[in-house]
């Protein structure tokens, strides 16, 4: 179930109940609400898919929401200078615990003073130089006292996420001191994800992403928010305990399982005693000595209860005297090693001197009595005293303590003077209301830790906002969330939205009047009814008077005439001639357009200027217009059906026109005769019937395109069929026209095509001439005829004839070569196609091989990288 989608910001960031709060604080409050919505938008959209509750989301965002509330109410103050933090002031925020906001100059001064004081203390108390102490100096946050190094002193003004230097402060829709971009800081608990909010103050919320996680015991797996992925399934843990015998009986819990508490009877390590104990305490020792006989058979084990073998007798083998200087070999274990008589010379407890006595049994003396010259802690007294005795003088330390106000006065002080243990600082703090409760110290006092409450003075309820002590007079009291109980006196008392508790007069009712006029419209002005008497004004701090804007109507006045603008038609009710007029104005007007109403003929419209039309109710319920328009005197202009080009002979009339009886002339297909038809009869025929009706029924009489004969078919449409198969007879002659024969026309055309000539180009008087070969009788006559023709022809023709004769055989040879080339090219095309197909198959096979071996190479590389990573992990484990 989606619970985060119903998340609402805390009460301090919700918008007001109505728009009645029109002062500047309300505007700032609404802007703060918009900023919180824009900042939390990405986080809430992403977390809406998770299964966590809205209470977790509210807790995560509470720190940021409190900052937005303080910023919108003007309660954001610097704890060092107690001045209000403005949107344009450079700031620094603590990033450890409190995330408090300070002025940049204030925190820089605070950090320098604190680090200098810390370095001075370290140089005075520790054996280090001043430079080393200055490098190692630290300073603390004024609020949470978190420690920072000297290198972490802020040096520039950064946004909250630290990405932008000197963020802008003039954009009202971006949070002050923010860059307006995604925060993108690593989220807590090192989950690997980053913050999805816009650049914001305070800690980043928990990670909203959904991950697959197991419970503490590992028996249940569920999708959880990454920030709360550690959960308990509320079932028995059942993990194997350290005893490897029992299972954990606790409810699913974090961390390691508790020790096993199963009660059983166990023996001690020496096996002499038997007790009932917890399983975790099964390996215990009794209070008795072991007393088992050692290997020598003469002594018993003097160790306490223990497990395993007692070991060898400690008195067997080579033995030495008590001081260890003389070695005795071959002594029985029950014999006593004698002393050697030499000086003991063992190192005493002081660590500097040795025992001066003779070799002896037992421990050496505890107190070293050697006389040495010692100095006291403060270095003021030097004296010879026994080594074990400490030397101190009665001189009082006169150095000043860290507070810089009181002397140390400790006897024989070593220079590390402690802080004032009893004296309280008691200085007046910056808030001017309290004194410093800390021990006496040096430098500026810490800010006042007390937070005060500013209450609303409505009389019944109040809303508290805690601000730093000393800044309460610089802020207005916060808005009370309770509703105002004053009943409005206008007509919207029952339906008006409630507004918050307030000082002074109730805000004017901003609902529309909505009192209905006689025309049916409603008054759209703001409510101008009476208003209740005002509450007393807030007296803690005087408000700035604002300019009173004049309202539309005086409270309690009646509604003015209907000011609505309506479209009024002209007297002729023409479309598009309406005028925008005030509803209370009832005058009528005439436009300059033509009347345009349909005349009784049903075809034309009235051309008079716009005039009023009287309407009468008819029996059918429709409005019937009176006949006041002009009479139509125009001829009929309707388009006849079926369509024809002849106009109707009647004057303009309603209904359909009579059939057209005009005779139309149409020629036959071959053009031999002309037919006359009635227009209505011819137009009602289909295309097929019209073609049949126009045919004359005789021969075509059209010349064929390839010869000089006429088409033998009956009158028909389109081109003559089969012009190449003319069956008429043609007289064929030789060149000299001596020989002649009769051929069929289609054979003559074929003969011309064989010689490379087109029959269309042959003149009519030479059709069939020169197709027969001349014999020997005709050659002399041909030569005479050709010489005569050559003399008669012009020069241009003389030049062209040999060209035609020259190029004729070349065309024939070229045609033959093209036909042979076509036969060869088909085989070549087949071979080329097979080559292309083979090349394509080879390329595809090569690509498949490259992809396959590349994939295998990637798998081997991945396995090798995994092995390298495992080896590195093993090395890391072996180091630890």
PDB file of N, CA and C in Angstrom, residues 770-843:
ATOM      1  N   UNK A 770      11.331   0.214-105.378  1.00  0.00           N
ATOM      2  CA  UNK A 770      12.694  -0.199-105.073  1.00  0.00           C
ATOM      3  C   UNK A 770      12.795  -1.452-104.250  1.00  0.00           C
ATOM      4  N   UNK A 771      11.702  -2.150-104.001  1.00  0.00           N
ATOM      5  CA  UNK A 771      11.756  -3.369-103.198  1.00  0.00           C
ATOM      6  C   UNK A 771      12.163  -4.574-104.055  1.00  0.00           C
ATOM      7  N   UNK A 772      11.905  -4.519-105.430  1.00  0.00           N
ATOM      8  CA  UNK A 772      12.306  -5.638-106.284  1.00  0.00           C
ATOM      9  C   UNK A 772      13.712  -5.376-106.803  1.00  0.00           C
ATOM     10  N   UNK A 773      14.552  -6.370-106.889  1.00  0.00           N
ATOM     11  CA  UNK A 773      15.906  -6.181-107.425  1.00  0.00           C
ATOM     12  C   UNK A 773      15.867  -6.040-108.955  1.00  0.00           C
ATOM     13  N   UNK A 774      16.710  -5.218-109.480  1.00  0.00           N
ATOM     14  CA  UNK A 774      16.782  -5.009-110.937  1.00  0.00           C
ATOM     15  C   UNK A 774      17.611  -6.128-111.582  1.00  0.00           C
ATOM     16  N   UNK A 775      17.309  -6.494-112.791  1.00  0.00           N
ATOM     17  CA  UNK A 775      18.080  -7.512-113.524  1.00  0.00           C
ATOM     18  C   UNK A 775      19.070  -6.826-114.470  1.00  0.00           C
ATOM     19  N   UNK A 776      19.677  -7.570-115.343  1.00  0.00           N
ATOM     20  CA  UNK A 776      20.710  -7.014-116.239  1.00  0.00           C
ATOM     21  C   UNK A 776      20.134  -6.031-117.248  1.00  0.00           C
ATOM     22  N   UNK A 777      18.871  -6.227-117.609  1.00  0.00           N
ATOM     23  CA  UNK A 777      18.267  -5.310-118.583  1.00  0.00           C
ATOM     24  C   UNK A 777      18.008  -3.946-117.969  1.00  0.00           C
ATOM     25  N   UNK A 778      17.899  -3.947-116.617  1.00  0.00           N
ATOM     26  CA  UNK A 778      17.504  -2.685-115.966  1.00  0.00           C
ATOM     27  C   UNK A 778      18.695  -1.827-115.547  1.00  0.00           C
ATOM     28  N   UNK A 779      19.940  -2.402-115.614  1.00  0.00           N
ATOM     29  CA  UNK A 779      21.069  -1.646-115.042  1.00  0.00           C
ATOM     30  C   UNK A 779      21.364  -0.392-115.849  1.00  0.00           C
ATOM     31  N   UNK A 780      21.330  -0.537-117.189  1.00  0.00           N
ATOM     32  CA  UNK A 780      21.630   0.660-117.995  1.00  0.00           C
ATOM     33  C   UNK A 780      20.593   1.732-117.781  1.00  0.00           C
ATOM     34  N   UNK A 781      19.363   1.313-117.685  1.00  0.00           N
ATOM     35  CA  UNK A 781      18.280   2.278-117.455  1.00  0.00           C
ATOM     36  C   UNK A 781      18.390   2.928-116.079  1.00  0.00           C
ATOM     37  N   UNK A 782      18.855   2.153-115.084  1.00  0.00           N
ATOM     38  CA  UNK A 782      18.995   2.696-113.715  1.00  0.00           C
ATOM     39  C   UNK A 782      20.082   3.737-113.663  1.00  0.00           C
ATOM     40  N   UNK A 783      21.183   3.433-114.384  1.00  0.00           N
ATOM     41  CA  UNK A 783      22.268   4.405-114.362  1.00  0.00           C
ATOM     42  C   UNK A 783      21.838   5.713-114.992  1.00  0.00           C
ATOM     43  N   UNK A 784      21.086   5.639-116.054  1.00  0.00           N
ATOM     44  CA  UNK A 784      20.606   6.865-116.683  1.00  0.00           C
ATOM     45  C   UNK A 784      19.657   7.621-115.756  1.00  0.00           C
ATOM     46  N   UNK A 785      18.840   6.864-115.103  1.00  0.00           N
ATOM     47  CA  UNK A 785      17.869   7.521-114.192  1.00  0.00           C
ATOM     48  C   UNK A 785      18.590   8.156-113.003  1.00  0.00           C
ATOM     49  N   UNK A 786      19.593   7.449-112.456  1.00  0.00           N
ATOM     50  CA  UNK A 786      20.306   8.002-111.276  1.00  0.00           C
ATOM     51  C   UNK A 786      21.090   9.248-111.643  1.00  0.00           C
ATOM     52  N   UNK A 787      21.732   9.230-112.844  1.00  0.00           N
ATOM     53  CA  UNK A 787      22.467  10.439-113.240  1.00  0.00           C
ATOM     54  C   UNK A 787      21.529  11.604-113.429  1.00  0.00           C
ATOM     55  N   UNK A 788      20.357  11.317-113.970  1.00  0.00           N
ATOM     56  CA  UNK A 788      19.375  12.402-114.134  1.00  0.00           C
ATOM     57  C   UNK A 788      18.881  12.908-112.782  1.00  0.00           C
ATOM     58  N   UNK A 789      18.682  11.977-111.858  1.00  0.00           N
ATOM     59  CA  UNK A 789      18.202  12.390-110.520  1.00  0.00           C
ATOM     60  C   UNK A 789      19.268  13.179-109.782  1.00  0.00           C
ATOM     61  N   UNK A 790      20.520  12.787-109.943  1.00  0.00           N
ATOM     62  CA  UNK A 790      21.595  13.511-109.255  1.00  0.00           C
ATOM     63  C   UNK A 790      21.685  14.939-109.731  1.00  0.00           C
ATOM     64  N   UNK A 791      21.441  15.148-111.041  1.00  0.00           N
ATOM     65  CA  UNK A 791      21.472  16.514-111.543  1.00  0.00           C
ATOM     66  C   UNK A 791      20.302  17.341-111.027  1.00  0.00           C
ATOM     67  N   UNK A 792      19.176  16.674-110.844  1.00  0.00           N
ATOM     68  CA  UNK A 792      17.986  17.402-110.387  1.00  0.00           C
ATOM     69  C   UNK A 792      18.009  17.716-108.883  1.00  0.00           C
ATOM     70  N   UNK A 793      18.645  16.878-108.054  1.00  0.00           N
ATOM     71  CA  UNK A 793      18.596  17.056-106.591  1.00  0.00           C
ATOM     72  C   UNK A 793      19.482  18.219-106.158  1.00  0.00           C
ATOM     73  N   UNK A 794      19.114  18.921-105.069  1.00  0.00           N
ATOM     74  CA  UNK A 794      19.976  19.993-104.524  1.00  0.00           C
ATOM     75  C   UNK A 794      21.216  19.416-103.837  1.00  0.00           C
ATOM     76  N   UNK A 795      22.153  20.338-103.553  1.00  0.00           N
ATOM     77  CA  UNK A 795      23.440  19.919-102.968  1.00  0.00           C
ATOM     78  C   UNK A 795      23.284  19.322-101.580  1.00  0.00           C
ATOM     79  N   UNK A 796      22.342  19.835-100.848  1.00  0.00           N
ATOM     80  CA  UNK A 796      22.171  19.318 -99.471  1.00  0.00           C
ATOM     81  C   UNK A 796      21.776  17.877 -99.503  1.00  0.00           C
ATOM     82  N   UNK A 797      20.855  17.549-100.459  1.00  0.00           N
ATOM     83  CA  UNK A 797      20.429  16.165-100.542  1.00  0.00           C
ATOM     84  C   UNK A 797      21.551  15.283-101.037  1.00  0.00           C
ATOM     85  N   UNK A 798      22.412  15.865-101.937  1.00  0.00           N
ATOM     86  CA  UNK A 798      23.545  15.079-102.426  1.00  0.00           C
ATOM     87  C   UNK A 798      24.499  14.699-101.308  1.00  0.00           C
ATOM     88  N   UNK A 799      24.627  15.591-100.344  1.00  0.00           N
ATOM     89  CA  UNK A 799      25.516  15.273 -99.217  1.00  0.00           C
ATOM     90  C   UNK A 799      24.882  14.292 -98.262  1.00  0.00           C
ATOM     91  N   UNK A 800      23.566  14.370 -98.103  1.00  0.00           N
ATOM     92  CA  UNK A 800      22.908  13.519 -97.113  1.00  0.00           C
ATOM     93  C   UNK A 800      22.749  12.100 -97.589  1.00  0.00           C
ATOM     94  N   UNK A 801      22.565  11.918 -98.925  1.00  0.00           N
ATOM     95  CA  UNK A 801      22.330  10.559 -99.417  1.00  0.00           C
ATOM     96  C   UNK A 801      23.498   9.633 -99.154  1.00  0.00           C
ATOM     97  N   UNK A 802      24.768  10.063 -99.481  1.00  0.00           N
ATOM     98  CA  UNK A 802      25.862   9.134 -99.135  1.00  0.00           C
ATOM     99  C   UNK A 802      25.980   8.887 -97.650  1.00  0.00           C
ATOM    100  N   UNK A 803      25.579   9.853 -96.800  1.00  0.00           N
ATOM    101  CA  UNK A 803      25.624   9.605 -95.347  1.00  0.00           C
ATOM    102  C   UNK A 803      24.649   8.519 -94.965  1.00  0.00           C
ATOM    103  N   UNK A 804      23.432   8.601 -95.556  1.00  0.00           N
ATOM    104  CA  UNK A 804      22.448   7.558 -95.241  1.00  0.00           C
ATOM    105  C   UNK A 804      22.939   6.206 -95.719  1.00  0.00           C
ATOM    106  N   UNK A 805      23.532   6.228 -96.965  1.00  0.00           N
ATOM    107  CA  UNK A 805      24.040   4.959 -97.460  1.00  0.00           C
ATOM    108  C   UNK A 805      25.209   4.464 -96.635  1.00  0.00           C
ATOM    109  N   UNK A 806      25.986   5.411 -96.106  1.00  0.00           N
ATOM    110  CA  UNK A 806      27.155   5.012 -95.325  1.00  0.00           C
ATOM    111  C   UNK A 806      26.766   4.475 -93.965  1.00  0.00           C
ATOM    112  N   UNK A 807      25.754   5.128 -93.347  1.00  0.00           N
ATOM    113  CA  UNK A 807      25.385   4.732 -91.973  1.00  0.00           C
ATOM    114  C   UNK A 807      24.384   3.612 -91.929  1.00  0.00           C
ATOM    115  N   UNK A 808      23.793   3.276 -92.994  1.00  0.00           N
ATOM    116  CA  UNK A 808      22.811   2.190 -92.969  1.00  0.00           C
ATOM    117  C   UNK A 808      23.397   0.877 -92.507  1.00  0.00           C
ATOM    118  N   UNK A 809      24.478   0.381 -93.126  1.00  0.00           N
ATOM    119  CA  UNK A 809      25.043  -0.908 -92.686  1.00  0.00           C
ATOM    120  C   UNK A 809      25.588  -0.853 -91.259  1.00  0.00           C
ATOM    121  N   UNK A 810      26.099   0.320 -90.801  1.00  0.00           N
ATOM    122  CA  UNK A 810      26.636   0.406 -89.433  1.00  0.00           C
ATOM    123  C   UNK A 810      25.543   0.180 -88.405  1.00  0.00           C
ATOM    124  N   UNK A 811      24.369   0.719 -88.625  1.00  0.00           N
ATOM    125  CA  UNK A 811      23.271   0.513 -87.670  1.00  0.00           C
ATOM    126  C   UNK A 811      22.898  -0.951 -87.592  1.00  0.00           C
ATOM    127  N   UNK A 812      22.879  -1.600 -88.766  1.00  0.00           N
ATOM    128  CA  UNK A 812      22.507  -3.024 -88.774  1.00  0.00           C
ATOM    129  C   UNK A 812      23.536  -3.842 -88.002  1.00  0.00           C
ATOM    130  N   UNK A 813      24.862  -3.523 -88.201  1.00  0.00           N
ATOM    131  CA  UNK A 813      25.910  -4.241 -87.472  1.00  0.00           C
ATOM    132  C   UNK A 813      25.841  -3.962 -85.973  1.00  0.00           C
ATOM    133  N   UNK A 814      25.573  -2.726 -85.679  1.00  0.00           N
ATOM    134  CA  UNK A 814      25.485  -2.392 -84.249  1.00  0.00           C
ATOM    135  C   UNK A 814      24.322  -3.109 -83.579  1.00  0.00           C
ATOM    136  N   UNK A 815      23.193  -3.224 -84.273  1.00  0.00           N
ATOM    137  CA  UNK A 815      22.040  -3.928 -83.724  1.00  0.00           C
ATOM    138  C   UNK A 815      22.368  -5.398 -83.486  1.00  0.00           C
ATOM    139  N   UNK A 816      23.133  -5.956 -84.449  1.00  0.00           N
ATOM    140  CA  UNK A 816      23.520  -7.355 -84.273  1.00  0.00           C
ATOM    141  C   UNK A 816      24.452  -7.529 -83.084  1.00  0.00           C
ATOM    142  N   UNK A 817      25.408  -6.587 -82.971  1.00  0.00           N
ATOM    143  CA  UNK A 817      26.332  -6.671 -81.816  1.00  0.00           C
ATOM    144  C   UNK A 817      25.602  -6.512 -80.485  1.00  0.00           C
ATOM    145  N   UNK A 818      24.610  -5.647 -80.428  1.00  0.00           N
ATOM    146  CA  UNK A 818      23.848  -5.440 -79.177  1.00  0.00           C
ATOM    147  C   UNK A 818      23.090  -6.707 -78.804  1.00  0.00           C
ATOM    148  N   UNK A 819      22.484  -7.367 -79.834  1.00  0.00           N
ATOM    149  CA  UNK A 819      21.764  -8.604 -79.538  1.00  0.00           C
ATOM    150  C   UNK A 819      22.708  -9.674 -79.021  1.00  0.00           C
ATOM    151  N   UNK A 820      23.919  -9.776 -79.637  1.00  0.00           N
ATOM    152  CA  UNK A 820      24.896 -10.743 -79.124  1.00  0.00           C
ATOM    153  C   UNK A 820      25.358 -10.386 -77.705  1.00  0.00           C
ATOM    154  N   UNK A 821      25.547  -9.062 -77.488  1.00  0.00           N
ATOM    155  CA  UNK A 821      25.967  -8.619 -76.136  1.00  0.00           C
ATOM    156  C   UNK A 821      24.915  -8.927 -75.088  1.00  0.00           C
ATOM    157  N   UNK A 822      23.651  -8.810 -75.506  1.00  0.00           N
ATOM    158  CA  UNK A 822      22.576  -9.119 -74.541  1.00  0.00           C
ATOM    159  C   UNK A 822      22.599 -10.581 -74.159  1.00  0.00           C
ATOM    160  N   UNK A 823      22.841 -11.447 -75.120  1.00  0.00           N
ATOM    161  CA  UNK A 823      22.892 -12.876 -74.794  1.00  0.00           C
ATOM    162  C   UNK A 823      24.054 -13.178 -73.856  1.00  0.00           C
ATOM    163  N   UNK A 824      25.222 -12.500 -74.128  1.00  0.00           N
ATOM    164  CA  UNK A 824      26.379 -12.740 -73.257  1.00  0.00           C
ATOM    165  C   UNK A 824      26.164 -12.122 -71.881  1.00  0.00           C
ATOM    166  N   UNK A 825      25.541 -10.952 -71.816  1.00  0.00           N
ATOM    167  CA  UNK A 825      25.412 -10.237 -70.538  1.00  0.00           C
ATOM    168  C   UNK A 825      24.519 -10.977 -69.563  1.00  0.00           C
ATOM    169  N   UNK A 826      23.548 -11.740 -70.024  1.00  0.00           N
ATOM    170  CA  UNK A 826      22.701 -12.502 -69.102  1.00  0.00           C
ATOM    171  C   UNK A 826      23.505 -13.548 -68.347  1.00  0.00           C
ATOM    172  N   UNK A 827      24.397 -14.233 -69.038  1.00  0.00           N
ATOM    173  CA  UNK A 827      25.260 -15.203 -68.355  1.00  0.00           C
ATOM    174  C   UNK A 827      26.203 -14.504 -67.372  1.00  0.00           C
ATOM    175  N   UNK A 828      26.726 -13.366 -67.832  1.00  0.00           N
ATOM    176  CA  UNK A 828      27.618 -12.620 -66.931  1.00  0.00           C
ATOM    177  C   UNK A 828      26.866 -12.131 -65.688  1.00  0.00           C
ATOM    178  N   UNK A 829      25.632 -11.698 -65.890  1.00  0.00           N
ATOM    179  CA  UNK A 829      24.839 -11.273 -64.727  1.00  0.00           C
ATOM    180  C   UNK A 829      24.609 -12.438 -63.766  1.00  0.00           C
ATOM    181  N   UNK A 830      24.374 -13.610 -64.265  1.00  0.00           N
ATOM    182  CA  UNK A 830      24.191 -14.767 -63.391  1.00  0.00           C
ATOM    183  C   UNK A 830      25.462 -15.068 -62.603  1.00  0.00           C
ATOM    184  N   UNK A 831      26.627 -15.017 -63.290  1.00  0.00           N
ATOM    185  CA  UNK A 831      27.906 -15.260 -62.599  1.00  0.00           C
ATOM    186  C   UNK A 831      28.156 -14.187 -61.548  1.00  0.00           C
ATOM    187  N   UNK A 832      27.897 -12.911 -61.907  1.00  0.00           N
ATOM    188  CA  UNK A 832      28.114 -11.822 -60.941  1.00  0.00           C
ATOM    189  C   UNK A 832      27.207 -11.971 -59.725  1.00  0.00           C
ATOM    190  N   UNK A 833      25.962 -12.398 -59.965  1.00  0.00           N
ATOM    191  CA  UNK A 833      25.025 -12.602 -58.835  1.00  0.00           C
ATOM    192  C   UNK A 833      25.532 -13.704 -57.917  1.00  0.00           C
ATOM    193  N   UNK A 834      26.019 -14.793 -58.464  1.00  0.00           N
ATOM    194  CA  UNK A 834      26.541 -15.875 -57.624  1.00  0.00           C
ATOM    195  C   UNK A 834      27.764 -15.404 -56.830  1.00  0.00           C
ATOM    196  N   UNK A 835      28.615 -14.593 -57.470  1.00  0.00           N
ATOM    197  CA  UNK A 835      29.783 -14.076 -56.741  1.00  0.00           C
ATOM    198  C   UNK A 835      29.364 -13.192 -55.577  1.00  0.00           C
ATOM    199  N   UNK A 836      28.371 -12.334 -55.835  1.00  0.00           N
ATOM    200  CA  UNK A 836      27.901 -11.463 -54.749  1.00  0.00           C
ATOM    201  C   UNK A 836      27.297 -12.265 -53.601  1.00  0.00           C
ATOM    202  N   UNK A 837      26.500 -13.271 -53.912  1.00  0.00           N
ATOM    203  CA  UNK A 837      25.905 -14.117 -52.876  1.00  0.00           C
ATOM    204  C   UNK A 837      26.982 -14.817 -52.059  1.00  0.00           C
ATOM    205  N   UNK A 838      28.016 -15.359 -52.742  1.00  0.00           N
ATOM    206  CA  UNK A 838      29.102 -16.024 -52.027  1.00  0.00           C
ATOM    207  C   UNK A 838      29.853 -15.039 -51.125  1.00  0.00           C
ATOM    208  N   UNK A 839      30.096 -13.822 -51.630  1.00  0.00           N
ATOM    209  CA  UNK A 839      30.780 -12.808 -50.821  1.00  0.00           C
ATOM    210  C   UNK A 839      29.954 -12.422 -49.602  1.00  0.00           C
ATOM    211  N   UNK A 840      28.642 -12.308 -49.782  1.00  0.00           N
ATOM    212  CA  UNK A 840      27.762 -11.973 -48.644  1.00  0.00           C
ATOM    213  C   UNK A 840      27.788 -13.067 -47.576  1.00  0.00           C
ATOM    214  N   UNK A 841      27.751 -14.341 -48.020  1.00  0.00           N
ATOM    215  CA  UNK A 841      27.794 -15.461 -47.054  1.00  0.00           C
ATOM    216  C   UNK A 841      29.118 -15.446 -46.285  1.00  0.00           C
ATOM    217  N   UNK A 842      30.235 -15.179 -46.997  1.00  0.00           N
ATOM    218  CA  UNK A 842      31.540 -15.145 -46.323  1.00  0.00           C
ATOM    219  C   UNK A 842      31.583 -14.026 -45.281  1.00  0.00           C
ATOM    220  N   UNK A 843      31.046 -12.831 -45.625  1.00  0.00           N
ATOM    221  CA  UNK A 843      31.054 -11.699 -44.672  1.00  0.00           C
ATOM    222  C   UNK A 843      30.201 -12.014 -43.441  1.00  0.00           C
TER     223      UNK A 843
END
